[in-house]
């Protein structure tokens, strides 16, 4: 029997939450290679790349949890300079049969909005992480013509799923509710998308080699107070009070993603309750 050829994918950030999940989900469908070093160690990347052949490249790697002033230099190095260097190095190598690079971005490039956010919304990021992602997006958008492969941008909204660590909404709020009785600054709407829905969306983008920015969003908004009540009922089980001072919202329009072919998404409740340590 003739052996089936598997398309080859290189991923950065393969030990992170999303990169490791994507690897486990699709390692039997594709031949996936995790880049094994830190991406800011650029000489290692160039040497490693010289021995590789692949069809797709997914850039998951990023720092997104520390925005202190003393940390901004490394944040800029990892989130901005490194992906741009990677793009240019891959371009210079001119790899046969390599056709598509997917940059994993974030809903934080948009800033806040009272309405569902479409891909056409003006990007006005309100935190450093969002600003770093926007810088790479701008570089891609302004330099597309110089690359000999297609480049896509996936803007992910609030990701949820099992084995999330500190720094994500679900584990952070469970911990907070266990330790205090009054939760403040969460009367605002967000859009939670399960990690499995994110992964299948990414796989669709690379198969179709979509170049336009795409929201990876469930399309369902939920107030974070209600999200905490759902989590409290399962994981904490105690009386909690909430400050009702109104905050600012971020929730996505996933019409484009649905049109591309992703039709079903887990509900906000399903996504929140899928958490496991």
PDB file of N, CA and C in Angstrom, residues 140-217:
ATOM      1  N   UNK A 140       3.480  42.742   8.815  1.00  0.00           N
ATOM      2  CA  UNK A 140       2.979  41.773   7.831  1.00  0.00           C
ATOM      3  C   UNK A 140       2.136  42.469   6.763  1.00  0.00           C
ATOM      4  N   UNK A 141       1.203  43.286   7.197  1.00  0.00           N
ATOM      5  CA  UNK A 141       0.277  43.964   6.276  1.00  0.00           C
ATOM      6  C   UNK A 141       1.030  44.890   5.316  1.00  0.00           C
ATOM      7  N   UNK A 142       2.042  45.580   5.838  1.00  0.00           N
ATOM      8  CA  UNK A 142       2.776  46.549   5.018  1.00  0.00           C
ATOM      9  C   UNK A 142       3.849  45.937   4.120  1.00  0.00           C
ATOM     10  N   UNK A 143       4.194  44.664   4.380  1.00  0.00           N
ATOM     11  CA  UNK A 143       5.302  44.052   3.627  1.00  0.00           C
ATOM     12  C   UNK A 143       4.917  42.753   2.919  1.00  0.00           C
ATOM     13  N   UNK A 144       3.643  42.497   2.753  1.00  0.00           N
ATOM     14  CA  UNK A 144       3.201  41.230   2.165  1.00  0.00           C
ATOM     15  C   UNK A 144       3.879  40.928   0.822  1.00  0.00           C
ATOM     16  N   UNK A 145       4.021  41.947   0.006  1.00  0.00           N
ATOM     17  CA  UNK A 145       4.496  41.733  -1.363  1.00  0.00           C
ATOM     18  C   UNK A 145       5.937  41.234  -1.441  1.00  0.00           C
ATOM     19  N   UNK A 146       6.702  41.444  -0.400  1.00  0.00           N
ATOM     20  CA  UNK A 146       8.116  41.038  -0.461  1.00  0.00           C
ATOM     21  C   UNK A 146       8.334  39.571  -0.084  1.00  0.00           C
ATOM     22  N   UNK A 147       7.294  38.913   0.426  1.00  0.00           N
ATOM     23  CA  UNK A 147       7.431  37.519   0.845  1.00  0.00           C
ATOM     24  C   UNK A 147       7.015  36.560  -0.265  1.00  0.00           C
ATOM     25  N   UNK A 148       7.699  35.428  -0.337  1.00  0.00           N
ATOM     26  CA  UNK A 148       7.382  34.449  -1.383  1.00  0.00           C
ATOM     27  C   UNK A 148       6.454  33.358  -0.876  1.00  0.00           C
ATOM     28  N   UNK A 149       5.719  33.656   0.191  1.00  0.00           N
ATOM     29  CA  UNK A 149       4.702  32.736   0.726  1.00  0.00           C
ATOM     30  C   UNK A 149       3.557  33.580   1.281  1.00  0.00           C
ATOM     31  N   UNK A 150       2.425  32.952   1.506  1.00  0.00           N
ATOM     32  CA  UNK A 150       1.267  33.647   2.063  1.00  0.00           C
ATOM     33  C   UNK A 150       1.402  33.742   3.585  1.00  0.00           C
ATOM     34  N   UNK A 151       0.838  34.816   4.149  1.00  0.00           N
ATOM     35  CA  UNK A 151       0.887  35.012   5.607  1.00  0.00           C
ATOM     36  C   UNK A 151      -0.517  35.304   6.121  1.00  0.00           C
ATOM     37  N   UNK A 152      -0.926  34.553   7.142  1.00  0.00           N
ATOM     38  CA  UNK A 152      -2.228  34.761   7.764  1.00  0.00           C
ATOM     39  C   UNK A 152      -2.085  35.322   9.168  1.00  0.00           C
ATOM     40  N   UNK A 153      -3.167  35.917   9.672  1.00  0.00           N
ATOM     41  CA  UNK A 153      -3.203  36.496  11.020  1.00  0.00           C
ATOM     42  C   UNK A 153      -4.455  35.974  11.728  1.00  0.00           C
ATOM     43  N   UNK A 154      -4.262  35.269  12.844  1.00  0.00           N
ATOM     44  CA  UNK A 154      -5.381  34.746  13.630  1.00  0.00           C
ATOM     45  C   UNK A 154      -5.488  35.530  14.929  1.00  0.00           C
ATOM     46  N   UNK A 155      -6.586  36.261  15.106  1.00  0.00           N
ATOM     47  CA  UNK A 155      -6.782  37.078  16.308  1.00  0.00           C
ATOM     48  C   UNK A 155      -7.664  36.304  17.296  1.00  0.00           C
ATOM     49  N   UNK A 156      -7.029  35.765  18.329  1.00  0.00           N
ATOM     50  CA  UNK A 156      -7.729  34.893  19.263  1.00  0.00           C
ATOM     51  C   UNK A 156      -8.321  35.700  20.412  1.00  0.00           C
ATOM     52  N   UNK A 157      -9.584  35.402  20.728  1.00  0.00           N
ATOM     53  CA  UNK A 157     -10.248  36.023  21.874  1.00  0.00           C
ATOM     54  C   UNK A 157      -9.952  35.183  23.128  1.00  0.00           C
ATOM     55  N   UNK A 158     -10.721  35.325  24.203  1.00  0.00           N
ATOM     56  CA  UNK A 158     -10.384  34.669  25.478  1.00  0.00           C
ATOM     57  C   UNK A 158     -10.428  33.156  25.372  1.00  0.00           C
ATOM     58  N   UNK A 159      -9.257  32.536  25.378  1.00  0.00           N
ATOM     59  CA  UNK A 159      -9.164  31.094  25.219  1.00  0.00           C
ATOM     60  C   UNK A 159      -9.400  30.398  26.557  1.00  0.00           C
ATOM     61  N   UNK A 160     -10.098  29.273  26.531  1.00  0.00           N
ATOM     62  CA  UNK A 160     -10.338  28.485  27.743  1.00  0.00           C
ATOM     63  C   UNK A 160     -10.106  27.014  27.430  1.00  0.00           C
ATOM     64  N   UNK A 161     -10.005  26.221  28.487  1.00  0.00           N
ATOM     65  CA  UNK A 161      -9.814  24.784  28.305  1.00  0.00           C
ATOM     66  C   UNK A 161      -9.116  24.179  29.502  1.00  0.00           C
ATOM     67  N   UNK A 162      -8.851  22.888  29.466  1.00  0.00           N
ATOM     68  CA  UNK A 162      -8.182  22.221  30.587  1.00  0.00           C
ATOM     69  C   UNK A 162      -6.724  22.637  30.708  1.00  0.00           C
ATOM     70  N   UNK A 163      -6.194  22.483  31.922  1.00  0.00           N
ATOM     71  CA  UNK A 163      -4.767  22.667  32.218  1.00  0.00           C
ATOM     72  C   UNK A 163      -4.255  24.080  31.969  1.00  0.00           C
ATOM     73  N   UNK A 164      -5.158  25.067  32.094  1.00  0.00           N
ATOM     74  CA  UNK A 164      -4.670  26.445  32.036  1.00  0.00           C
ATOM     75  C   UNK A 164      -3.934  26.777  33.328  1.00  0.00           C
ATOM     76  N   UNK A 165      -2.892  27.574  33.203  1.00  0.00           N
ATOM     77  CA  UNK A 165      -2.101  27.954  34.360  1.00  0.00           C
ATOM     78  C   UNK A 165      -2.442  29.371  34.797  1.00  0.00           C
ATOM     79  N   UNK A 166      -1.843  29.791  35.882  1.00  0.00           N
ATOM     80  CA  UNK A 166      -2.033  31.135  36.396  1.00  0.00           C
ATOM     81  C   UNK A 166      -1.773  32.160  35.300  1.00  0.00           C
ATOM     82  N   UNK A 167      -2.611  33.167  35.229  1.00  0.00           N
ATOM     83  CA  UNK A 167      -2.495  34.183  34.190  1.00  0.00           C
ATOM     84  C   UNK A 167      -3.663  34.168  33.237  1.00  0.00           C
ATOM     85  N   UNK A 168      -4.459  33.093  33.267  1.00  0.00           N
ATOM     86  CA  UNK A 168      -5.683  33.007  32.477  1.00  0.00           C
ATOM     87  C   UNK A 168      -6.885  33.253  33.386  1.00  0.00           C
ATOM     88  N   UNK A 169      -7.985  33.718  32.802  1.00  0.00           N
ATOM     89  CA  UNK A 169      -9.144  34.137  33.579  1.00  0.00           C
ATOM     90  C   UNK A 169      -9.661  33.040  34.503  1.00  0.00           C
ATOM     91  N   UNK A 170      -9.868  31.837  33.991  1.00  0.00           N
ATOM     92  CA  UNK A 170     -10.535  30.794  34.782  1.00  0.00           C
ATOM     93  C   UNK A 170      -9.733  30.408  36.021  1.00  0.00           C
ATOM     94  N   UNK A 171      -8.469  29.972  35.911  1.00  0.00           N
ATOM     95  CA  UNK A 171      -7.742  29.629  37.140  1.00  0.00           C
ATOM     96  C   UNK A 171      -7.536  30.819  38.077  1.00  0.00           C
ATOM     97  N   UNK A 172      -7.347  32.009  37.499  1.00  0.00           N
ATOM     98  CA  UNK A 172      -7.151  33.186  38.343  1.00  0.00           C
ATOM     99  C   UNK A 172      -8.404  33.500  39.158  1.00  0.00           C
ATOM    100  N   UNK A 173      -9.573  33.415  38.539  1.00  0.00           N
ATOM    101  CA  UNK A 173     -10.813  33.752  39.244  1.00  0.00           C
ATOM    102  C   UNK A 173     -11.196  32.674  40.250  1.00  0.00           C
ATOM    103  N   UNK A 174     -10.933  31.426  39.934  1.00  0.00           N
ATOM    104  CA  UNK A 174     -11.191  30.357  40.911  1.00  0.00           C
ATOM    105  C   UNK A 174     -10.346  30.594  42.159  1.00  0.00           C
ATOM    106  N   UNK A 175      -9.078  30.905  41.959  1.00  0.00           N
ATOM    107  CA  UNK A 175      -8.178  31.185  43.082  1.00  0.00           C
ATOM    108  C   UNK A 175      -8.638  32.398  43.878  1.00  0.00           C
ATOM    109  N   UNK A 176      -9.048  33.454  43.154  1.00  0.00           N
ATOM    110  CA  UNK A 176      -9.483  34.682  43.814  1.00  0.00           C
ATOM    111  C   UNK A 176     -10.745  34.446  44.643  1.00  0.00           C
ATOM    112  N   UNK A 177     -11.707  33.718  44.071  1.00  0.00           N
ATOM    113  CA  UNK A 177     -12.963  33.478  44.792  1.00  0.00           C
ATOM    114  C   UNK A 177     -12.767  32.595  46.022  1.00  0.00           C
ATOM    115  N   UNK A 178     -11.756  31.755  45.998  1.00  0.00           N
ATOM    116  CA  UNK A 178     -11.463  30.923  47.172  1.00  0.00           C
ATOM    117  C   UNK A 178     -10.890  31.742  48.325  1.00  0.00           C
ATOM    118  N   UNK A 179     -10.308  32.896  47.994  1.00  0.00           N
ATOM    119  CA  UNK A 179      -9.595  33.669  49.005  1.00  0.00           C
ATOM    120  C   UNK A 179     -10.283  34.960  49.440  1.00  0.00           C
ATOM    121  N   UNK A 180     -11.187  35.481  48.617  1.00  0.00           N
ATOM    122  CA  UNK A 180     -11.890  36.706  49.003  1.00  0.00           C
ATOM    123  C   UNK A 180     -13.392  36.573  48.723  1.00  0.00           C
ATOM    124  N   UNK A 181     -14.182  37.431  49.377  1.00  0.00           N
ATOM    125  CA  UNK A 181     -15.639  37.340  49.250  1.00  0.00           C
ATOM    126  C   UNK A 181     -16.220  38.376  48.292  1.00  0.00           C
ATOM    127  N   UNK A 182     -15.467  39.423  47.972  1.00  0.00           N
ATOM    128  CA  UNK A 182     -15.940  40.476  47.071  1.00  0.00           C
ATOM    129  C   UNK A 182     -15.034  40.542  45.846  1.00  0.00           C
ATOM    130  N   UNK A 183     -15.610  40.372  44.674  1.00  0.00           N
ATOM    131  CA  UNK A 183     -14.850  40.431  43.422  1.00  0.00           C
ATOM    132  C   UNK A 183     -15.143  41.762  42.744  1.00  0.00           C
ATOM    133  N   UNK A 184     -14.088  42.494  42.401  1.00  0.00           N
ATOM    134  CA  UNK A 184     -14.246  43.818  41.798  1.00  0.00           C
ATOM    135  C   UNK A 184     -13.788  43.829  40.342  1.00  0.00           C
ATOM    136  N   UNK A 185     -14.250  44.855  39.627  1.00  0.00           N
ATOM    137  CA  UNK A 185     -13.776  45.168  38.258  1.00  0.00           C
ATOM    138  C   UNK A 185     -14.034  44.057  37.244  1.00  0.00           C
ATOM    139  N   UNK A 186     -15.185  43.376  37.358  1.00  0.00           N
ATOM    140  CA  UNK A 186     -15.479  42.356  36.345  1.00  0.00           C
ATOM    141  C   UNK A 186     -16.881  42.501  35.740  1.00  0.00           C
ATOM    142  N   UNK A 187     -17.536  43.635  35.963  1.00  0.00           N
ATOM    143  CA  UNK A 187     -18.844  43.842  35.329  1.00  0.00           C
ATOM    144  C   UNK A 187     -18.605  44.324  33.892  1.00  0.00           C
ATOM    145  N   UNK A 188     -18.225  43.383  33.052  1.00  0.00           N
ATOM    146  CA  UNK A 188     -17.880  43.671  31.659  1.00  0.00           C
ATOM    147  C   UNK A 188     -18.061  42.396  30.843  1.00  0.00           C
ATOM    148  N   UNK A 189     -18.219  42.547  29.551  1.00  0.00           N
ATOM    149  CA  UNK A 189     -18.464  41.395  28.682  1.00  0.00           C
ATOM    150  C   UNK A 189     -17.189  40.937  27.986  1.00  0.00           C
ATOM    151  N   UNK A 190     -17.068  39.621  27.879  1.00  0.00           N
ATOM    152  CA  UNK A 190     -15.973  38.995  27.159  1.00  0.00           C
ATOM    153  C   UNK A 190     -16.517  37.852  26.293  1.00  0.00           C
ATOM    154  N   UNK A 191     -15.642  37.321  25.474  1.00  0.00           N
ATOM    155  CA  UNK A 191     -15.988  36.259  24.527  1.00  0.00           C
ATOM    156  C   UNK A 191     -15.014  35.106  24.759  1.00  0.00           C
ATOM    157  N   UNK A 192     -15.515  33.988  25.286  1.00  0.00           N
ATOM    158  CA  UNK A 192     -14.662  32.833  25.566  1.00  0.00           C
ATOM    159  C   UNK A 192     -14.771  31.809  24.443  1.00  0.00           C
ATOM    160  N   UNK A 193     -13.616  31.349  23.955  1.00  0.00           N
ATOM    161  CA  UNK A 193     -13.597  30.313  22.922  1.00  0.00           C
ATOM    162  C   UNK A 193     -12.739  29.150  23.417  1.00  0.00           C
ATOM    163  N   UNK A 194     -13.279  27.949  23.289  1.00  0.00           N
ATOM    164  CA  UNK A 194     -12.591  26.764  23.801  1.00  0.00           C
ATOM    165  C   UNK A 194     -11.353  26.466  22.968  1.00  0.00           C
ATOM    166  N   UNK A 195     -10.327  25.936  23.608  1.00  0.00           N
ATOM    167  CA  UNK A 195      -9.056  25.660  22.940  1.00  0.00           C
ATOM    168  C   UNK A 195      -9.211  24.685  21.775  1.00  0.00           C
ATOM    169  N   UNK A 196     -10.187  23.786  21.857  1.00  0.00           N
ATOM    170  CA  UNK A 196     -10.414  22.851  20.753  1.00  0.00           C
ATOM    171  C   UNK A 196     -10.993  23.573  19.541  1.00  0.00           C
ATOM    172  N   UNK A 197     -11.877  24.540  19.778  1.00  0.00           N
ATOM    173  CA  UNK A 197     -12.434  25.337  18.681  1.00  0.00           C
ATOM    174  C   UNK A 197     -11.364  26.234  18.053  1.00  0.00           C
ATOM    175  N   UNK A 198     -10.438  26.739  18.893  1.00  0.00           N
ATOM    176  CA  UNK A 198      -9.318  27.521  18.369  1.00  0.00           C
ATOM    177  C   UNK A 198      -8.443  26.654  17.479  1.00  0.00           C
ATOM    178  N   UNK A 199      -8.139  25.441  17.940  1.00  0.00           N
ATOM    179  CA  UNK A 199      -7.256  24.543  17.188  1.00  0.00           C
ATOM    180  C   UNK A 199      -7.842  24.153  15.839  1.00  0.00           C
ATOM    181  N   UNK A 200      -9.127  23.812  15.820  1.00  0.00           N
ATOM    182  CA  UNK A 200      -9.739  23.423  14.538  1.00  0.00           C
ATOM    183  C   UNK A 200      -9.845  24.626  13.602  1.00  0.00           C
ATOM    184  N   UNK A 201      -9.973  25.824  14.164  1.00  0.00           N
ATOM    185  CA  UNK A 201      -9.994  27.038  13.342  1.00  0.00           C
ATOM    186  C   UNK A 201      -8.628  27.292  12.715  1.00  0.00           C
ATOM    187  N   UNK A 202      -7.580  27.106  13.508  1.00  0.00           N
ATOM    188  CA  UNK A 202      -6.218  27.269  12.996  1.00  0.00           C
ATOM    189  C   UNK A 202      -5.942  26.267  11.879  1.00  0.00           C
ATOM    190  N   UNK A 203      -6.360  25.031  12.086  1.00  0.00           N
ATOM    191  CA  UNK A 203      -6.146  24.009  11.060  1.00  0.00           C
ATOM    192  C   UNK A 203      -6.853  24.377   9.759  1.00  0.00           C
ATOM    193  N   UNK A 204      -8.047  24.957   9.870  1.00  0.00           N
ATOM    194  CA  UNK A 204      -8.784  25.398   8.684  1.00  0.00           C
ATOM    195  C   UNK A 204      -8.040  26.531   7.971  1.00  0.00           C
ATOM    196  N   UNK A 205      -7.495  27.463   8.742  1.00  0.00           N
ATOM    197  CA  UNK A 205      -6.776  28.595   8.146  1.00  0.00           C
ATOM    198  C   UNK A 205      -5.555  28.137   7.362  1.00  0.00           C
ATOM    199  N   UNK A 206      -4.814  27.161   7.900  1.00  0.00           N
ATOM    200  CA  UNK A 206      -3.623  26.712   7.164  1.00  0.00           C
ATOM    201  C   UNK A 206      -4.002  25.882   5.941  1.00  0.00           C
ATOM    202  N   UNK A 207      -5.076  25.101   6.035  1.00  0.00           N
ATOM    203  CA  UNK A 207      -5.510  24.311   4.882  1.00  0.00           C
ATOM    204  C   UNK A 207      -5.950  25.216   3.744  1.00  0.00           C
ATOM    205  N   UNK A 208      -6.659  26.288   4.083  1.00  0.00           N
ATOM    206  CA  UNK A 208      -7.169  27.207   3.060  1.00  0.00           C
ATOM    207  C   UNK A 208      -6.197  28.354   2.761  1.00  0.00           C
ATOM    208  N   UNK A 209      -5.129  28.434   3.564  1.00  0.00           N
ATOM    209  CA  UNK A 209      -4.114  29.474   3.388  1.00  0.00           C
ATOM    210  C   UNK A 209      -4.738  30.868   3.315  1.00  0.00           C
ATOM    211  N   UNK A 210      -5.516  31.186   4.359  1.00  0.00           N
ATOM    212  CA  UNK A 210      -6.235  32.458   4.419  1.00  0.00           C
ATOM    213  C   UNK A 210      -5.279  33.590   4.786  1.00  0.00           C
ATOM    214  N   UNK A 211      -5.248  34.625   3.973  1.00  0.00           N
ATOM    215  CA  UNK A 211      -4.349  35.757   4.212  1.00  0.00           C
ATOM    216  C   UNK A 211      -5.012  36.898   4.978  1.00  0.00           C
ATOM    217  N   UNK A 212      -6.313  37.037   4.899  1.00  0.00           N
ATOM    218  CA  UNK A 212      -6.993  38.117   5.628  1.00  0.00           C
ATOM    219  C   UNK A 212      -6.989  37.823   7.129  1.00  0.00           C
ATOM    220  N   UNK A 213      -6.869  38.853   7.988  1.00  0.00           N
ATOM    221  CA  UNK A 213      -6.984  38.626   9.433  1.00  0.00           C
ATOM    222  C   UNK A 213      -8.337  37.991   9.768  1.00  0.00           C
ATOM    223  N   UNK A 214      -8.322  37.055  10.719  1.00  0.00           N
ATOM    224  CA  UNK A 214      -9.546  36.327  11.089  1.00  0.00           C
ATOM    225  C   UNK A 214      -9.709  36.330  12.601  1.00  0.00           C
ATOM    226  N   UNK A 215     -10.913  36.681  13.069  1.00  0.00           N
ATOM    227  CA  UNK A 215     -11.234  36.567  14.485  1.00  0.00           C
ATOM    228  C   UNK A 215     -11.478  35.107  14.847  1.00  0.00           C
ATOM    229  N   UNK A 216     -10.756  34.595  15.828  1.00  0.00           N
ATOM    230  CA  UNK A 216     -11.045  33.277  16.376  1.00  0.00           C
ATOM    231  C   UNK A 216     -11.831  33.515  17.650  1.00  0.00           C
ATOM    232  N   UNK A 217     -13.139  33.543  17.465  1.00  0.00           N
ATOM    233  CA  UNK A 217     -14.070  33.969  18.497  1.00  0.00           C
ATOM    234  C   UNK A 217     -15.287  33.052  18.482  1.00  0.00           C
TER     235      UNK A 217
END
